[in-house]
Coordinates of N, CA, C and O in Angstrom, one line a residue:
M193 N 15.6 20.9 -1.1 CA 15.2 19.3 -1.2 C 15.5 18.7 -1.9 O 15.7 19.0 -3.1
S194 N 16.4 17.8 -1.8 CA 17.1 16.9 -2.7 C 16.2 15.8 -3.3 O 14.9 15.8 -2.9
T195 N 16.7 15.3 -4.4 CA 15.3 14.7 -5.2 C 15.7 12.9 -4.4 O 16.5 12.4 -4.2
P196 N 14.5 12.6 -4.4 CA 14.3 11.4 -4.1 C 14.6 10.2 -4.6 O 14.9 10.3 -5.9
P197 N 15.1 8.7 -4.5 CA 15.3 8.1 -5.1 C 14.6 7.6 -6.0 O 13.2 7.7 -5.4
P198 N 14.7 6.7 -7.1 CA 13.4 6.4 -8.3 C 12.7 5.6 -7.3 O 12.8 4.5 -6.6
G199 N 11.2 5.7 -7.7 CA 10.3 4.9 -6.8 C 9.7 5.2 -6.1 O 9.5 4.1 -5.0
T200 N 9.6 6.2 -5.2 CA 9.9 6.5 -3.8 C 9.0 7.8 -3.7 O 8.9 8.3 -4.9
F201 N 8.5 8.3 -2.6 CA 7.5 9.2 -2.7 C 8.3 10.4 -2.2 O 8.8 10.3 -2.0
G202 N 8.0 11.9 -2.6 CA 8.6 13.1 -2.3 C 7.3 14.1 -1.9 O 6.1 13.7 -2.5
D203 N 7.5 14.9 -1.1 CA 6.5 16.2 -0.7 C 6.6 17.0 -2.0 O 7.7 17.5 -2.2
S204 N 5.4 17.5 -1.9 CA 5.5 18.7 -2.8 C 4.5 19.9 -2.7 O 3.6 20.2 -1.5
L205 N 4.9 21.1 -3.0 CA 3.9 22.0 -2.5 C 2.6 22.7 -3.4 O 2.7 23.3 -4.2
V206 N 1.8 21.5 -3.8 CA 0.6 21.7 -4.4 C -0.6 21.2 -3.9 O -0.8 21.0 -2.5
G207 N -1.7 21.6 -3.8 CA -2.9 21.3 -3.6 C -3.8 22.3 -3.1 O -3.6 23.3 -3.0
R208 N -4.8 22.0 -2.8 CA -5.8 23.4 -2.5 C -5.7 23.6 -0.9 O -6.1 24.8 -0.5
T209 N -4.8 22.7 0.0 CA -5.2 22.7 1.5 C -3.5 23.2 1.5 O -2.7 24.3 1.4
L210 N -2.7 22.0 2.3 CA -1.5 22.1 3.1 C -0.4 21.5 1.9 O 0.7 21.5 2.3
G211 N -0.5 20.6 0.7 CA 0.1 20.4 -0.4 C -0.2 19.0 -0.7 O -1.3 18.8 -0.8
G212 N 0.8 18.3 -1.1 CA 0.4 17.1 -1.6 C 1.8 16.2 -1.8 O 2.9 16.5 -1.2
V213 N 1.5 15.0 -2.1 CA 2.8 14.2 -2.1 C 2.7 12.9 -3.6 O 1.5 12.9 -4.0
T214 N 3.5 12.7 -4.1 CA 3.6 12.1 -5.4 C 4.9 11.0 -5.4 O 6.1 11.5 -4.6
A215 N 4.9 10.7 -6.5 CA 6.1 9.6 -6.6 C 7.0 10.3 -7.4 O 6.7 10.7 -8.3
F216 N 8.4 9.8 -7.3 CA 9.4 10.2 -8.2 C 10.4 9.1 -8.6 O 10.6 8.6 -8.0
P217 N 11.0 9.4 -9.7 CA 10.7 10.0 -10.9 C 9.5 10.1 -11.4 O 8.8 8.8 -11.4
V218 N 8.9 11.1 -12.3 CA 7.5 10.6 -13.1 C 7.8 9.7 -13.9 O 6.6 9.1 -15.0
T219 N 8.9 9.4 -14.4 CA 9.2 8.4 -15.3 C 9.3 7.2 -14.7 O 9.9 6.0 -15.7
A220 N 9.1 6.8 -13.9 CA 9.4 5.4 -12.9 C 8.1 4.6 -13.5 O 7.1 4.7 -14.1
D221 N 8.4 3.4 -13.4 CA 7.9 1.9 -13.9 C 6.8 1.8 -13.0 O 6.6 2.2 -11.8
E222 N 5.9 1.5 -13.8 CA 4.5 0.9 -13.0 C 4.6 0.1 -12.0 O 5.7 -1.1 -12.5
R223 N 4.2 -0.2 -10.7 CA 4.6 -1.3 -9.9 C 3.3 -1.8 -9.5 O 1.7 -1.2 -9.5
T224 N 3.5 -3.3 -9.1 CA 2.4 -3.9 -8.4 C 2.3 -3.7 -7.0 O 3.1 -3.7 -6.5
P225 N 1.3 -3.2 -6.3 CA 1.4 -2.9 -5.1 C 1.3 -3.9 -3.9 O 0.8 -5.1 -4.4
G226 N 2.1 -4.0 -2.7 CA 1.9 -5.1 -2.3 C 3.8 -5.1 -1.7 O 4.6 -4.9 -2.4
N227 N 4.2 -6.0 -0.8 CA 5.3 -6.1 -0.3 C 6.3 -5.0 -0.2 O 6.0 -3.9 0.7
A228 N 7.1 -4.8 -0.8 CA 8.4 -3.9 -0.5 C 8.0 -2.6 -1.4 O 8.7 -1.4 -2.0
S229 N 6.7 -2.7 -2.2 CA 6.6 -1.4 -3.2 C 6.3 -0.5 -2.9 O 6.0 -0.1 -1.5
P230 N 6.4 0.8 -3.4 CA 6.4 2.2 -2.7 C 5.1 2.6 -1.9 O 3.9 2.2 -2.5
R231 N 4.9 3.2 -1.1 CA 4.1 3.0 -0.3 C 4.1 4.1 0.9 O 4.6 4.4 1.2
I232 N 3.0 5.2 1.4 CA 2.9 5.8 2.4 C 1.8 5.1 3.5 O 0.7 4.7 3.1
E233 N 2.5 5.2 4.5 CA 1.5 4.4 5.6 C 1.0 5.4 6.6 O 2.3 6.4 7.3
Y234 N -0.2 5.1 6.7 CA -1.0 6.2 8.0 C -1.4 5.6 9.4 O -2.2 4.6 9.0
D235 N -1.3 5.7 10.2 CA -1.5 5.3 11.9 C -2.9 6.1 11.9 O -3.1 7.5 12.1
V236 N -4.1 5.2 11.7 CA -5.4 5.7 12.2 C -6.0 5.2 13.3 O -5.8 3.8 13.9
F237 N -6.8 5.7 14.0 CA -7.5 5.0 14.9 C -9.0 5.7 14.8 O -9.7 6.4 14.6
L238 N -9.7 4.5 15.0 CA -11.0 4.3 14.5 C -12.2 4.0 15.9 O -11.8 2.9 16.2
R239 N -13.1 4.6 15.9 CA -13.8 4.2 17.0 C -14.6 3.7 17.2 O -15.0 2.8 18.1
S240 N -15.1 2.8 15.9 CA -16.0 1.9 15.5 C -16.1 0.9 14.4 O -15.2 1.6 13.7
A241 N -16.6 -0.3 14.5 CA -16.3 -0.9 13.5 C -17.2 -0.7 12.7 O -18.6 0.0 12.9
G242 N -17.7 -1.3 11.4 CA -18.3 -0.7 10.2 C -17.7 -0.6 8.9 O -16.5 -0.5 8.9
E243 N -18.5 0.3 8.5 CA -17.9 0.7 7.0 C -17.6 2.3 7.3 O -18.2 3.1 7.9
V244 N -16.2 2.3 6.5 CA -15.8 3.7 6.2 C -15.9 3.9 4.6 O -15.3 3.1 4.2
V245 N -15.9 5.1 4.3 CA -15.6 5.6 3.2 C -14.1 6.7 3.0 O -14.4 7.4 4.0
L246 N -13.1 6.3 2.4 CA -12.3 6.6 2.4 C -12.4 8.0 1.1 O -12.6 7.7 -0.3
E247 N -12.0 9.0 1.1 CA -12.0 10.3 0.3 C -10.4 10.6 -0.2 O -9.7 11.0 1.0
W248 N -10.4 10.0 -1.8 CA -8.9 10.4 -1.9 C -8.8 11.7 -2.5 O -9.3 11.8 -3.5
H249 N -8.5 13.0 -1.8 CA -8.4 14.5 -2.8 C -6.9 14.2 -3.8 O -5.8 14.2 -3.2
C250 N -7.1 13.9 -5.2 CA -5.8 13.9 -5.8 C -6.0 15.3 -6.7 O -6.9 15.6 -7.1
A251 N -4.7 15.8 -7.2 CA -4.6 16.6 -8.2 C -4.9 16.2 -9.5 O -4.9 15.0 -9.8
P252 N -5.7 17.0 -10.4 CA -6.5 16.7 -11.4 C -5.3 16.5 -12.7 O -4.5 17.6 -12.6
S253 N -5.2 15.2 -13.0 CA -4.2 15.1 -14.0 C -4.6 14.3 -15.3 O -5.4 14.0 -15.5
L254 N -3.4 14.6 -15.8 CA -4.0 13.9 -17.6 C -2.9 12.4 -17.3 O -2.2 12.1 -16.5
D255 N -3.9 11.3 -17.9 CA -3.0 10.3 -18.2 C -2.2 10.3 -19.4 O -2.3 9.9 -20.7
F256 N -1.1 10.7 -18.7 CA 0.1 10.8 -19.8 C 0.9 9.7 -20.2 O 2.3 9.2 -20.9
L257 N 0.8 8.2 -19.4 CA 1.4 7.1 -19.8 C 0.4 6.0 -20.3 O -0.9 6.3 -20.2
P258 N 0.8 5.6 -21.5 CA -0.2 4.5 -22.0 C -0.6 3.2 -21.2 O 0.0 3.1 -20.3
G259 N -1.7 2.6 -21.6 CA -2.3 1.8 -20.6 C -3.7 2.0 -20.0 O -4.4 2.8 -20.5
E260 N -3.4 1.9 -18.6 CA -5.0 1.8 -18.2 C -4.9 3.3 -17.3 O -6.0 3.5 -16.6
G261 N -4.4 4.0 -17.7 CA -4.2 5.5 -17.0 C -3.9 5.1 -15.6 O -3.2 4.4 -15.1
L262 N -4.0 6.6 -15.0 CA -3.4 6.9 -13.3 C -3.9 5.9 -12.5 O -5.6 6.3 -12.4
R263 N -3.2 5.6 -11.7 CA -3.9 4.4 -10.7 C -2.8 4.6 -9.6 O -1.7 4.9 -9.5
F264 N -3.6 4.1 -8.4 CA -3.2 3.9 -7.1 C -3.6 2.8 -6.3 O -4.7 2.3 -6.7
G265 N -3.1 2.6 -5.1 CA -3.7 1.1 -4.4 C -4.1 1.7 -3.1 O -3.3 2.8 -2.7
V266 N -4.8 1.5 -2.5 CA -5.2 1.5 -1.1 C -5.7 0.2 -0.7 O -6.0 -1.0 -1.0
S267 N -5.3 0.2 0.8 CA -5.4 -0.8 1.7 C -5.6 -0.3 3.2 O -4.9 0.7 3.5
L268 N -6.2 -0.9 3.8 CA -6.5 -0.5 5.2 C -6.4 -1.9 6.4 O -7.1 -2.9 6.0
G269 N -5.5 -1.6 7.0 CA -5.4 -2.9 8.1 C -4.6 -4.3 7.2 O -3.8 -4.0 6.6
D270 N -5.2 -5.1 7.7 CA -4.7 -6.3 6.8 C -5.6 -6.9 5.3 O -4.8 -7.6 5.1
A271 N -6.2 -6.1 5.2 CA -7.1 -6.3 4.0 C -6.3 -6.0 2.6 O -5.4 -5.5 2.4
P272 N -6.6 -6.8 1.7 CA -5.8 -6.8 0.1 C -5.8 -5.4 -0.2 O -6.6 -4.8 0.1
V273 N -5.0 -5.1 -1.0 CA -4.8 -3.9 -2.1 C -5.7 -3.7 -3.0 O -6.1 -4.7 -3.7
E274 N -6.6 -2.6 -2.8 CA -7.6 -2.2 -4.1 C -6.7 -1.5 -4.9 O -6.3 0.0 -4.3
V275 N -6.8 -1.3 -6.3 CA -6.2 -0.7 -6.9 C -7.4 0.0 -7.6 O -8.4 -0.4 -8.1
V276 N -7.1 1.6 -7.8 CA -8.6 2.4 -8.1 C -7.7 3.3 -9.2 O -6.5 3.8 -9.2
K277 N -8.5 3.5 -10.2 CA -8.4 4.1 -11.3 C -8.2 5.8 -10.7 O -9.6 6.0 -10.2
L278 N -7.6 6.6 -11.1 CA -8.0 8.3 -10.4 C -9.0 8.5 -12.1 O -10.0 9.3 -11.6
D279 N -8.9 8.3 -13.2 CA -10.4 8.7 -14.2 C -10.3 10.0 -14.0 O -11.4 10.4 -14.2
T280 N -9.7 11.0 -13.9 CA -9.8 12.3 -14.0 C -10.5 12.8 -15.1 O -11.5 13.7 -15.1
W281 N -10.2 12.0 -16.3 CA -10.6 12.4 -17.4 C -11.7 11.3 -17.9 O -11.8 11.1 -19.3
A282 N -12.5 10.4 -17.4 CA -13.5 9.7 -17.8 C -14.6 10.2 -18.4 O -14.7 9.8 -19.5
T283 N -14.9 11.3 -18.2 CA -15.9 12.0 -19.1 C -15.6 13.8 -19.1 O -14.5 13.8 -18.5
L284 N -15.9 14.4 -20.4 CA -15.7 15.6 -20.4 C -15.4 16.5 -19.2 O -15.1 17.4 -18.5
A285 N -17.2 15.9 -18.9 CA -17.6 16.7 -17.4 C -16.9 16.7 -16.2 O -16.5 17.4 -15.3
T286 N -16.2 15.3 -16.0 CA -15.4 14.7 -14.9 C -14.6 16.2 -15.0 O -13.4 16.0 -14.2
G287 N -13.5 15.8 -16.0 CA -12.7 16.4 -16.2 C -12.4 17.9 -16.0 O -11.6 18.6 -15.4
E288 N -13.8 18.6 -16.7 CA -13.8 19.8 -16.3 C -14.0 20.2 -15.0 O -13.6 21.0 -14.4
K289 N -14.5 19.6 -14.5 CA -14.9 19.8 -12.8 C -13.8 19.6 -12.1 O -13.4 20.3 -10.9
S290 N -13.3 18.5 -12.4 CA -11.9 18.4 -11.9 C -10.6 19.5 -12.1 O -10.2 20.1 -10.8
V291 N -10.6 20.1 -13.0 CA -9.6 21.4 -13.2 C -10.3 22.4 -12.6 O -9.7 23.1 -11.9
A292 N -11.7 22.4 -12.6 CA -12.2 23.6 -12.0 C -12.2 23.8 -10.5 O -11.7 24.8 -9.7
D293 N -12.2 22.5 -9.9 CA -12.4 22.6 -8.4 C -10.7 22.3 -7.8 O -10.6 22.1 -6.7
S294 N -9.7 22.3 -9.0 CA -8.3 21.8 -8.6 C -8.3 20.6 -8.1 O -7.3 20.3 -7.0
V295 N -8.8 19.7 -8.0 CA -9.0 18.2 -7.3 C -10.0 17.4 -7.7 O -11.0 17.4 -8.7
R296 N -9.2 16.2 -8.2 CA -9.9 15.1 -8.6 C -10.7 13.9 -6.6 O -9.4 13.5 -6.5
I297 N -11.6 13.8 -6.6 CA -12.2 12.9 -5.4 C -12.5 11.8 -5.9 O -13.3 11.4 -6.7
V298 N -11.8 10.9 -5.3 CA -12.3 9.4 -5.5 C -12.5 8.9 -4.5 O -11.9 8.8 -3.3
R299 N -13.5 8.2 -4.1 CA -14.0 7.4 -2.8 C -14.0 6.1 -2.9 O -14.2 5.3 -3.8
T300 N -13.4 5.3 -2.0 CA -13.4 3.7 -1.8 C -14.0 3.6 -0.5 O -14.1 4.3 0.5
R301 N -14.6 2.4 -0.3 CA -15.4 1.9 0.8 C -14.6 0.4 1.6 O -13.8 -0.2 0.8
H302 N -14.3 0.3 2.8 CA -13.5 -0.4 3.3 C -14.3 -0.6 4.8 O -15.3 0.1 5.5
R303 N -14.3 -2.2 5.1 CA -14.9 -2.7 6.2 C -13.7 -2.7 7.2 O -13.2 -3.2 7.1
V304 N -14.5 -2.3 8.6 CA -13.4 -2.5 9.7 C -14.3 -2.9 10.9 O -15.5 -2.9 11.1
D305 N -13.6 -4.4 11.0 CA -14.2 -5.3 11.7 C -13.9 -4.9 13.6 O -15.0 -5.4 14.2
K306 N -13.0 -4.3 13.7 CA -13.1 -3.8 15.2 C -12.5 -2.0 15.1 O -11.8 -1.8 14.3
P307 N -12.9 -1.7 16.3 CA -12.3 -0.2 16.7 C -11.1 -0.3 17.1 O -10.6 -1.6 17.4
G308 N -10.4 0.8 16.8 CA -9.0 0.9 17.5 C -8.1 1.4 16.3 O -8.2 1.8 15.4
A309 N -6.7 1.1 16.7 CA -5.5 1.3 15.7 C -5.5 0.6 14.5 O -6.0 -0.6 14.5
H310 N -5.4 1.2 13.4 CA -5.2 0.6 12.0 C -4.1 1.1 11.2 O -3.7 2.5 11.5
T311 N -3.8 0.3 10.1 CA -2.8 1.3 9.4 C -3.3 1.6 8.1 O -4.0 0.5 7.7
L312 N -3.2 2.7 7.6 CA -4.2 2.8 6.1 C -2.5 3.2 5.3 O -1.9 3.9 5.3
R313 N -2.9 2.4 4.1 CA -1.4 2.4 3.2 C -2.2 3.2 1.6 O -2.9 2.5 1.4
F314 N -1.3 4.3 1.3 CA -1.4 4.1 -0.5 C -0.4 3.9 -0.9 O 0.8 4.4 -0.5
W315 N -0.7 3.1 -2.1 CA 0.4 2.4 -2.8 C 0.7 3.0 -4.3 O -0.3 3.6 -5.1
M316 N 1.9 2.9 -4.6 CA 2.2 3.5 -5.6 C 2.0 2.5 -6.4 O 2.1 1.6 -6.6
V317 N 1.0 2.8 -7.8 CA 0.8 1.7 -8.8 C 1.6 2.8 -10.5 O 2.4 2.0 -11.2
T318 N 1.1 3.8 -10.6 CA 1.7 4.6 -11.7 C 2.1 5.8 -11.3 O 1.6 6.0 -10.3
P319 N 3.4 6.2 -11.7 CA 3.5 7.6 -11.0 C 2.7 8.6 -11.6 O 2.1 8.6 -12.7
G320 N 2.8 9.8 -11.4 CA 1.9 10.9 -11.7 C 0.5 11.3 -11.1 O -0.3 12.2 -11.2
V321 N 0.1 10.3 -9.7 CA -1.2 10.6 -8.8 C -0.3 11.6 -7.7 O 0.7 10.6 -7.5
V322 N -0.9 12.7 -7.9 CA -0.4 13.4 -6.6 C -1.7 13.5 -5.8 O -2.9 14.2 -6.0
L323 N -1.2 12.7 -4.4 CA -2.1 12.8 -3.6 C -2.2 13.9 -2.7 O -1.4 14.3 -2.1
Q324 N -3.5 14.7 -2.3 CA -3.4 16.2 -1.7 C -3.8 15.9 -0.1 O -3.6 16.6 0.9
K325 N -4.9 14.7 -0.2 CA -5.9 14.8 1.1 C -6.6 13.4 1.2 O -6.8 12.9 0.0
I326 N -6.5 12.7 2.6 CA -7.4 11.7 2.6 C -8.7 12.1 3.7 O -8.2 13.0 5.0
V327 N -9.7 11.9 3.1 CA -10.7 12.1 4.8 C -11.6 10.6 4.6 O -11.8 10.0 3.7
I328 N -11.2 10.5 5.9 CA -12.1 9.4 6.5 C -13.3 9.5 6.9 O -13.5 10.5 7.9
D329 N -14.4 9.0 6.5 CA -15.7 9.3 6.7 C -16.3 8.1 7.6 O -16.6 7.0 6.8
A330 N -16.5 8.0 8.9 CA -17.0 6.8 9.6 C -18.3 7.2 9.7 O -18.8 6.5 10.5
G331 N -19.1 8.1 9.3 CA -20.6 8.4 9.3 C -20.5 10.2 9.9 O -19.5 10.4 10.8
G332 N -21.0 10.9 9.1 CA -21.2 12.3 9.6 C -20.4 13.2 9.2 O -20.5 14.2 9.6
V333 N -19.7 13.4 8.1 CA -19.1 14.0 7.5 C -19.6 15.0 6.6 O -20.5 14.6 5.9
K334 N -19.7 16.1 7.1 CA -20.3 16.9 6.0 C -19.7 17.8 4.9 O -18.8 18.0 4.8
P335 N -20.3 17.8 3.7 CA -19.8 18.2 2.6 C -19.3 19.6 2.7 O -20.0 20.6 3.3
R336 N -17.9 19.7 2.7 CA -17.7 21.4 2.4 C -16.4 21.3 1.4 O -15.5 20.2 0.8
H337 N -16.7 22.6 1.0 CA -15.5 22.6 -0.4 C -14.2 22.2 -0.3 O -13.7 21.6 -1.2
L338 N -13.5 22.3 0.9 CA -12.0 21.8 0.8 C -11.9 20.6 1.9 O -10.9 20.1 2.3
G339 N -13.2 20.0 2.1 CA -13.4 19.0 2.9 C -12.9 19.4 4.7 O -13.0 20.8 4.9
P340 N -13.1 18.4 5.2 CA -13.0 18.9 7.1 C -11.5 19.2 7.2 O -10.9 19.1 6.5
P341 N -11.5 19.9 8.4 CA -10.2 20.6 8.7 C -9.0 19.2 9.4 O -9.7 18.2 9.9
E342 N -7.9 19.7 8.8 CA -7.2 18.4 9.2 C -7.2 17.8 10.9 O -7.2 18.8 11.5
S343 N -7.1 16.5 11.0 CA -7.1 16.5 12.5 C -5.8 15.2 12.7 O -5.6 14.9 11.8

C-alpha cells in the first residue's frame, strides 16, 4: 500500500469489525471542514423523514495534539458541518470503557427533511481520529456489542 498524500484519508486494518480509516500523516495540520478540505462521502438512502441518530464508532485514542483534542466533522445532505469532539478521555471511566471495548462511540442527531438519497460526510478536523464504523439509526436499531451487521 502506498502512502497517501498529506491531509488525505487512507484505510487501515484496525477496528472491531472490518477495519477503519484515518487521515495521513498523523502530523497533518488541523483543518476547518468545508469546501475542499479532506472528507469521506457516503451515499445513503433513507426511507423516511425525521430525526436520525448517527453512531460514529472510532478507535479509542489519546489526545496527542495540543488544543481542543481529537475532533471530526459531520454533515448530512446540505446541512452545515457539525464539529464533534471524540472525548475518549473525557473522564477516567470513559477512557477505561473505550479501551476495554476497543471503541469510542460518539452519537450525533440530524434532521432529515425528506426521504430518499442523501450524502453523509465525515470531515477531517484533527489527524488521529480512526473511524471504524458508522451506524445510522432511523428508529429500531437494537443494541449489540459490535453494532448491527453491515448493509
